[in-house]
Amino acid sequence: MRKLTAVVCLLGAMILPAHAAEVAVLDWRAALMNTQSAQASLSSLEGQIGSQQREAQSLGNELQQLQQRLQNEGETMGQSQRESLIGELQQKGSRFEQLRQEVMQAQQRSEQQFLESAESKLEQAVERVLERHGIDVLVEPQGVLHSGVDLPNLTDEVTQIFDGLN
């Protein structure tokens, strides 16, 4: 009986690896953002909103200086001077917030358009990599709680294949 148990265990050990799933890791966001298409999309977005970003940065600096001035000199200023400074702070603060909202909305629109246009190519690239490596299970790096072995990371390969697709 011991021999039979040992043989069954040995056969089980030999068969188990043949049925073990091949698992790999893919950070699809990184794969996508490292593509030439993503870089071109980011450059295009920068061209569209670059002046607004620069204006917002300049306004942010001015706001800090005005706040510092109000904090340091506010008590010694005359009433009208202090009110004028507060009015300027409010006006520039409103413009800063408006610019910030416009930039965020443009970024979100651009990202959504890029994701929609890139989705099918990303799927094709992932399928090719999965087939090439015989991967059964694909997980995101954030989804791996523990692995006793280093899982293959397919992120760079997916980026390369994506860039090669037309």
Coordinates of N, CA and C in Angstrom, one line a residue:
M1 N 0.8 -1.2 0.0 CA 0.0 0.0 0.0 C 0.9 1.3 0.0
R2 N 2.0 1.2 0.7 CA 2.9 2.4 0.8 C 3.5 2.6 -0.6
K3 N 3.8 1.6 -1.3 CA 4.3 1.7 -2.7 C 3.3 2.4 -3.6
L4 N 2.1 2.0 -3.5 CA 1.0 2.5 -4.3 C 0.8 4.0 -4.0
T5 N 0.8 4.3 -2.7 CA 0.7 5.7 -2.3 C 1.8 6.6 -2.8
A6 N 3.0 6.0 -2.7 CA 4.2 6.7 -3.2 C 4.2 7.0 -4.7
V7 N 3.7 6.0 -5.5 CA 3.7 6.1 -6.9 C 2.6 7.1 -7.3
V8 N 1.4 7.1 -6.6 CA 0.4 8.0 -6.9 C 0.9 9.5 -6.6
C9 N 1.6 9.6 -5.5 CA 2.1 10.9 -5.1 C 3.1 11.4 -6.1
L10 N 4.0 10.5 -6.6 CA 5.0 10.8 -7.5 C 4.4 11.2 -8.9
L11 N 3.4 10.4 -9.3 CA 2.7 10.8 -10.6 C 2.0 12.1 -10.4
G12 N 1.4 12.3 -9.3 CA 0.7 13.6 -9.0 C 1.6 14.8 -9.1
A13 N 2.8 14.6 -8.5 CA 3.8 15.7 -8.6 C 4.3 16.0 -10.0
M14 N 4.4 14.9 -10.8 CA 4.8 15.1 -12.2 C 3.8 15.7 -13.0
I15 N 2.5 15.4 -12.8 CA 1.4 15.9 -13.6 C 1.1 17.3 -13.2
L16 N 1.2 17.7 -11.9 CA 0.8 19.0 -11.4 C 1.4 20.2 -12.1
P17 N 2.7 20.2 -12.3 CA 3.3 21.3 -13.0 C 2.8 21.5 -14.5
A18 N 2.4 20.4 -15.1 CA 1.8 20.4 -16.4 C 0.5 21.2 -16.5
H19 N -0.2 21.2 -15.3 CA -1.5 21.8 -15.3 C -1.4 23.2 -14.5
A20 N -0.3 23.5 -14.0 CA -0.2 24.8 -13.3 C -0.3 25.9 -14.3
A21 N -1.0 26.9 -13.9 CA -1.3 28.1 -14.8 C 0.0 28.9 -14.8
E22 N 0.2 29.5 -16.0 CA 1.3 30.4 -16.2 C 0.7 31.8 -15.8
V23 N 1.4 32.4 -14.9 CA 1.0 33.7 -14.4 C 2.0 34.8 -14.7
A24 N 1.5 35.9 -15.0 CA 2.4 37.1 -15.3 C 1.8 38.4 -14.8
V25 N 2.6 39.4 -14.8 CA 2.2 40.7 -14.3 C 2.2 41.7 -15.5
L26 N 1.1 42.5 -15.5 CA 1.1 43.6 -16.5 C 0.6 44.9 -15.9
D27 N 1.4 45.9 -15.9 CA 0.9 47.2 -15.5 C 0.4 47.9 -16.8
W28 N -0.8 47.7 -17.1 CA -1.3 48.2 -18.4 C -1.3 49.7 -18.5
R29 N -1.4 50.4 -17.4 CA -1.3 51.9 -17.5 C 0.1 52.3 -17.9
A30 N 1.1 51.7 -17.2 CA 2.4 52.1 -17.5 C 2.8 51.7 -19.0
A31 N 2.3 50.5 -19.4 CA 2.5 50.1 -20.8 C 2.0 51.1 -21.7
L32 N 0.8 51.5 -21.5 CA 0.1 52.5 -22.4 C 0.7 53.8 -22.3
M33 N 1.1 54.3 -21.1 CA 1.6 55.7 -21.0 C 3.1 55.8 -21.6
N34 N 3.7 54.6 -21.7 CA 5.1 54.7 -22.3 C 5.1 54.5 -23.8
T35 N 3.9 54.4 -24.4 CA 3.9 54.3 -25.9 C 4.2 55.6 -26.5
Q36 N 4.6 55.5 -27.8 CA 4.8 56.7 -28.6 C 3.5 57.5 -28.8
S37 N 2.4 56.8 -28.9 CA 1.1 57.4 -29.0 C 0.7 58.3 -27.8
A38 N 1.0 57.7 -26.6 CA 0.7 58.5 -25.4 C 1.6 59.7 -25.3
Q39 N 2.9 59.6 -25.7 CA 3.8 60.7 -25.6 C 3.3 61.8 -26.6
A40 N 2.9 61.4 -27.8 CA 2.4 62.4 -28.8 C 1.1 63.0 -28.3
S41 N 0.3 62.3 -27.6 CA -1.0 62.8 -27.0 C -0.6 63.9 -25.9
L42 N 0.3 63.5 -25.1 CA 0.8 64.5 -24.1 C 1.4 65.7 -24.6
S43 N 2.1 65.6 -25.7 CA 2.7 66.8 -26.3 C 1.6 67.7 -27.0
S44 N 0.7 67.0 -27.6 CA -0.5 67.8 -28.1 C -1.2 68.5 -27.0
L45 N -1.5 67.8 -25.9 CA -2.2 68.5 -24.8 C -1.4 69.6 -24.3
E46 N -0.1 69.5 -24.2 CA 0.8 70.6 -23.7 C 0.7 71.8 -24.6
G47 N 0.6 71.5 -25.9 CA 0.5 72.6 -26.8 C -0.9 73.4 -26.7
Q48 N -1.9 72.6 -26.3 CA -3.2 73.2 -26.1 C -3.4 74.0 -24.8
I49 N -2.8 73.5 -23.7 CA -3.0 74.1 -22.4 C -1.8 74.7 -21.8
G50 N -0.7 74.7 -22.5 CA 0.6 75.2 -22.0 C 0.5 76.6 -21.5
S51 N -0.2 77.5 -22.3 CA -0.3 78.9 -21.9 C -1.1 79.0 -20.6
Q52 N -2.2 78.2 -20.5 CA -3.0 78.3 -19.3 C -2.3 77.8 -18.1
Q53 N -1.5 76.7 -18.3 CA -0.7 76.2 -17.1 C 0.3 77.3 -16.7
R54 N 1.0 77.9 -17.6 CA 1.9 79.0 -17.3 C 1.3 80.1 -16.5
E55 N 0.1 80.5 -17.1 CA -0.6 81.6 -16.4 C -1.0 81.2 -15.0
A56 N -1.5 80.0 -14.8 CA -1.9 79.5 -13.5 C -0.7 79.5 -12.6
Q57 N 0.4 79.1 -13.0 CA 1.6 79.0 -12.2 C 2.0 80.4 -11.8
S58 N 2.0 81.4 -12.7 CA 2.3 82.7 -12.4 C 1.3 83.3 -11.4
L59 N 0.0 83.1 -11.6 CA -1.0 83.5 -10.7 C -0.8 82.9 -9.3
G60 N -0.4 81.7 -9.2 CA -0.1 81.0 -8.0 C 1.0 81.7 -7.2
N61 N 2.0 82.0 -7.9 CA 3.1 82.7 -7.3 C 2.7 84.1 -6.8
E62 N 1.9 84.8 -7.6 CA 1.4 86.1 -7.2 C 0.6 86.0 -6.0
L63 N -0.3 85.0 -6.0 CA -1.2 84.8 -4.8 C -0.4 84.6 -3.5
Q64 N 0.6 83.8 -3.6 CA 1.5 83.6 -2.5 C 2.1 84.9 -2.0
Q65 N 2.6 85.6 -2.9 CA 3.3 86.9 -2.5 C 2.2 87.9 -1.9
L66 N 1.1 87.9 -2.5 CA 0.0 88.8 -1.9 C -0.4 88.4 -0.5
Q67 N -0.6 87.1 -0.4 CA -1.0 86.5 0.9 C 0.1 86.8 2.0
Q68 N 1.4 86.7 1.6 CA 2.5 86.9 2.5 C 2.5 88.4 2.8
R69 N 2.3 89.3 1.8 CA 2.3 90.7 2.1 C 1.1 91.1 3.1
L70 N -0.1 90.5 2.8 CA -1.2 90.8 3.7 C -0.9 90.3 5.1
Q71 N -0.3 89.2 5.2 CA 0.0 88.6 6.6 C 1.1 89.5 7.3
N72 N 2.1 89.9 6.5 CA 3.2 90.7 7.1 C 2.8 92.2 7.4
E73 N 2.1 92.8 6.5 CA 1.9 94.2 6.5 C 0.4 94.6 6.8
G74 N -0.5 93.6 6.8 CA -1.9 93.8 6.9 C -2.3 94.7 8.1
E75 N -1.7 94.5 9.2 CA -2.1 95.2 10.4 C -1.7 96.7 10.3
T76 N -0.6 97.0 9.6 CA -0.1 98.3 9.5 C -0.7 99.1 8.3
M77 N -1.4 98.4 7.4 CA -1.9 99.1 6.2 C -3.2 99.9 6.6
G78 N -3.4 100.8 5.8 CA -4.7 101.6 5.9 C -5.8 100.7 5.5
Q79 N -7.0 101.0 5.9 CA -8.2 100.2 5.6 C -8.4 100.1 4.1
S80 N -8.3 101.1 3.3 CA -8.6 101.1 1.9 C -7.5 100.2 1.2
Q81 N -6.2 100.4 1.6 CA -5.1 99.6 1.1 C -5.3 98.1 1.3
R82 N -5.8 97.8 2.5 CA -6.0 96.4 2.9 C -7.2 95.8 2.1
E83 N -8.2 96.6 1.9 CA -9.4 96.1 1.2 C -9.0 95.9 -0.3
S84 N -8.2 96.8 -0.8 CA -7.7 96.7 -2.2 C -6.9 95.4 -2.4
L85 N -6.0 95.1 -1.4 CA -5.2 93.9 -1.5 C -6.1 92.7 -1.4
I86 N -7.1 92.7 -0.5 CA -8.0 91.6 -0.4 C -8.8 91.4 -1.7
G87 N -9.2 92.5 -2.3 CA -9.9 92.4 -3.6 C -9.1 91.8 -4.7
E88 N -7.8 92.2 -4.7 CA -6.9 91.7 -5.7 C -6.7 90.2 -5.5
L89 N -6.5 89.8 -4.2 CA -6.4 88.4 -3.9 C -7.6 87.6 -4.3
Q90 N -8.8 88.1 -4.1 CA -10.0 87.4 -4.5 C -10.1 87.3 -6.0
Q91 N -9.8 88.4 -6.7 CA -9.9 88.4 -8.2 C -8.9 87.4 -8.8
K92 N -7.6 87.4 -8.3 CA -6.6 86.5 -8.8 C -6.9 85.1 -8.4
G93 N -7.4 84.9 -7.2 CA -7.8 83.6 -6.8 C -8.9 83.0 -7.6
S94 N -9.9 83.8 -8.0 CA -10.9 83.3 -8.9 C -10.4 82.9 -10.3
R95 N -9.5 83.7 -10.8 CA -8.9 83.4 -12.1 C -8.1 82.1 -12.0
F96 N -7.3 82.0 -10.9 CA -6.5 80.8 -10.7 C -7.4 79.6 -10.7
E97 N -8.5 79.6 -10.0 CA -9.4 78.5 -9.9 C -10.0 78.1 -11.2
Q98 N -10.4 79.2 -12.0 CA -10.9 79.0 -13.3 C -9.9 78.3 -14.2
L99 N -8.7 78.8 -14.2 CA -7.6 78.1 -15.0 C -7.4 76.7 -14.6
R100 N -7.4 76.5 -13.3 CA -7.1 75.1 -12.8 C -8.2 74.2 -13.3
Q101 N -9.5 74.6 -13.3 CA -10.6 73.8 -13.7 C -10.5 73.5 -15.2
E102 N -10.2 74.6 -16.0 CA -10.1 74.4 -17.5 C -9.0 73.4 -17.8
V103 N -7.8 73.5 -17.1 CA -6.7 72.6 -17.4 C -7.1 71.2 -17.0
M104 N -7.7 71.0 -15.9 CA -8.2 69.6 -15.5 C -9.1 69.0 -16.4
Q105 N -10.1 69.8 -16.9 CA -11.1 69.3 -17.9 C -10.4 69.0 -19.2
A106 N -9.5 69.8 -19.6 CA -8.8 69.4 -20.9 C -8.0 68.2 -20.7
Q107 N -7.3 68.0 -19.6 CA -6.6 66.8 -19.4 C -7.5 65.6 -19.3
Q108 N -8.6 65.7 -18.7 CA -9.5 64.5 -18.6 C -10.1 64.2 -20.0
R109 N -10.5 65.2 -20.8 CA -10.9 65.0 -22.2 C -9.9 64.3 -23.0
S110 N -8.6 64.8 -22.9 CA -7.5 64.2 -23.7 C -7.3 62.8 -23.3
E111 N -7.3 62.5 -22.0 CA -7.0 61.2 -21.5 C -8.1 60.2 -22.0
Q112 N -9.4 60.6 -21.9 CA -10.5 59.8 -22.3 C -10.4 59.5 -23.8
Q113 N -10.1 60.5 -24.6 CA -10.0 60.3 -26.1 C -8.8 59.4 -26.4
F114 N -7.7 59.5 -25.7 CA -6.6 58.7 -26.0 C -6.9 57.2 -25.6
L115 N -7.5 57.0 -24.4 CA -7.9 55.7 -24.0 C -8.8 55.0 -24.9
E116 N -9.8 55.7 -25.4 CA -10.8 55.2 -26.4 C -10.1 54.8 -27.7
S117 N -9.2 55.6 -28.1 CA -8.5 55.3 -29.4 C -7.5 54.2 -29.3
A118 N -6.9 54.0 -28.1 CA -5.9 53.1 -27.9 C -6.4 51.7 -27.4
E119 N -7.6 51.6 -27.0 CA -8.1 50.4 -26.4 C -7.9 49.1 -27.3
S120 N -8.3 49.2 -28.5 CA -8.2 48.0 -29.4 C -6.7 47.6 -29.6
K121 N -5.9 48.6 -29.8 CA -4.4 48.3 -30.0 C -3.9 47.7 -28.7
L122 N -4.3 48.2 -27.6 CA -3.8 47.6 -26.3 C -4.2 46.2 -26.2
E123 N -5.5 45.9 -26.5 CA -6.0 44.5 -26.4 C -5.2 43.6 -27.4
Q124 N -4.9 44.1 -28.6 CA -4.1 43.3 -29.6 C -2.7 43.0 -29.0
A125 N -2.1 44.0 -28.5 CA -0.7 43.9 -28.0 C -0.7 42.9 -26.8
V126 N -1.7 43.0 -25.9 CA -1.7 42.1 -24.8 C -2.0 40.6 -25.3
E127 N -2.9 40.5 -26.2 CA -3.2 39.1 -26.7 C -1.9 38.5 -27.4
R128 N -1.2 39.3 -28.1 CA 0.1 38.8 -28.7 C 1.1 38.3 -27.7
V129 N 1.2 39.1 -26.6 CA 2.2 38.8 -25.6 C 1.7 37.5 -24.8
L130 N 0.4 37.4 -24.5 CA -0.1 36.3 -23.8 C 0.1 35.0 -24.6
E131 N -0.1 35.1 -25.9 CA 0.1 33.9 -26.8 C 1.6 33.5 -26.9
R132 N 2.4 34.6 -27.0 CA 3.8 34.3 -27.1 C 4.4 33.6 -25.9
H133 N 3.9 33.9 -24.7 CA 4.4 33.4 -23.5 C 3.6 32.3 -22.9
G134 N 2.4 32.0 -23.5 CA 1.5 31.0 -23.0 C 1.0 31.3 -21.6
I135 N 0.6 32.5 -21.4 CA 0.1 33.0 -20.1 C -1.3 32.7 -20.0
D136 N -1.7 32.1 -18.8 CA -3.1 31.8 -18.5 C -3.7 32.8 -17.6
V137 N -2.9 33.4 -16.7 CA -3.5 34.4 -15.8 C -2.6 35.6 -15.8
L138 N -3.3 36.7 -16.0 CA -2.5 38.0 -16.0 C -3.1 38.9 -14.9
V139 N -2.2 39.4 -14.1 CA -2.6 40.2 -12.9 C -1.9 41.6 -13.0
E140 N -2.5 42.6 -12.4 CA -1.9 43.9 -12.2 C -0.9 43.8 -11.0
P141 N 0.2 44.6 -11.1 CA 1.2 44.5 -10.0 C 0.5 44.8 -8.6
Q142 N -0.4 45.7 -8.6 CA -1.1 46.1 -7.4 C -2.0 45.0 -6.8
G143 N -2.3 44.0 -7.7 CA -3.2 42.9 -7.3 C -2.5 41.7 -6.7
V144 N -1.1 41.7 -6.8 CA -0.4 40.6 -6.3 C 0.0 40.9 -4.8
L145 N -0.6 40.1 -4.0 CA -0.4 40.2 -2.5 C 0.9 39.5 -2.2
H146 N 1.1 38.3 -2.7 CA 2.3 37.6 -2.4 C 2.6 36.6 -3.6
S147 N 3.8 36.4 -3.9 CA 4.2 35.4 -4.9 C 5.5 34.8 -4.4
G148 N 5.6 33.5 -4.4 CA 6.9 32.9 -3.9 C 7.9 32.9 -5.0
V149 N 7.5 33.3 -6.2 CA 8.5 33.4 -7.3 C 8.3 34.7 -8.0
D150 N 9.3 35.1 -8.7 CA 9.2 36.4 -9.5 C 8.3 36.1 -10.7
L151 N 7.3 36.8 -10.8 CA 6.4 36.7 -11.9 C 6.9 37.5 -13.1
P152 N 6.8 36.9 -14.3 CA 7.3 37.7 -15.5 C 6.4 39.0 -15.6
N153 N 7.1 40.1 -15.8 CA 6.4 41.4 -16.0 C 6.4 41.7 -17.5
L154 N 5.3 41.7 -18.1 CA 5.1 41.9 -19.5 C 4.9 43.3 -20.0
T155 N 5.0 44.3 -19.1 CA 4.6 45.7 -19.3 C 5.4 46.2 -20.5
D156 N 6.8 46.1 -20.5 CA 7.6 46.7 -21.5 C 7.3 46.0 -22.9
E157 N 7.1 44.7 -22.9 CA 6.9 44.0 -24.1 C 5.5 44.5 -24.7
V158 N 4.5 44.7 -23.9 CA 3.2 45.2 -24.4 C 3.4 46.6 -25.0
T159 N 4.2 47.4 -24.4 CA 4.5 48.8 -24.9 C 5.1 48.6 -26.3
Q160 N 6.1 47.8 -26.4 CA 6.8 47.6 -27.7 C 5.9 47.1 -28.8
I161 N 5.1 46.2 -28.5 CA 4.2 45.6 -29.5 C 3.1 46.7 -29.9
F162 N 2.6 47.4 -28.9 CA 1.6 48.5 -29.1 C 2.2 49.5 -30.1
D163 N 3.5 49.9 -29.9 CA 4.1 50.9 -30.8 C 4.3 50.3 -32.2
G164 N 4.4 49.0 -32.3 CA 4.6 48.4 -33.6 C 3.3 48.2 -34.4
L165 N 2.2 48.3 -33.7 CA 0.9 48.1 -34.4 C 0.5 49.4 -35.2
N166 N -0.1 49.2 -36.3 CA -0.6 50.3 -37.1 C -2.1 50.5 -36.9

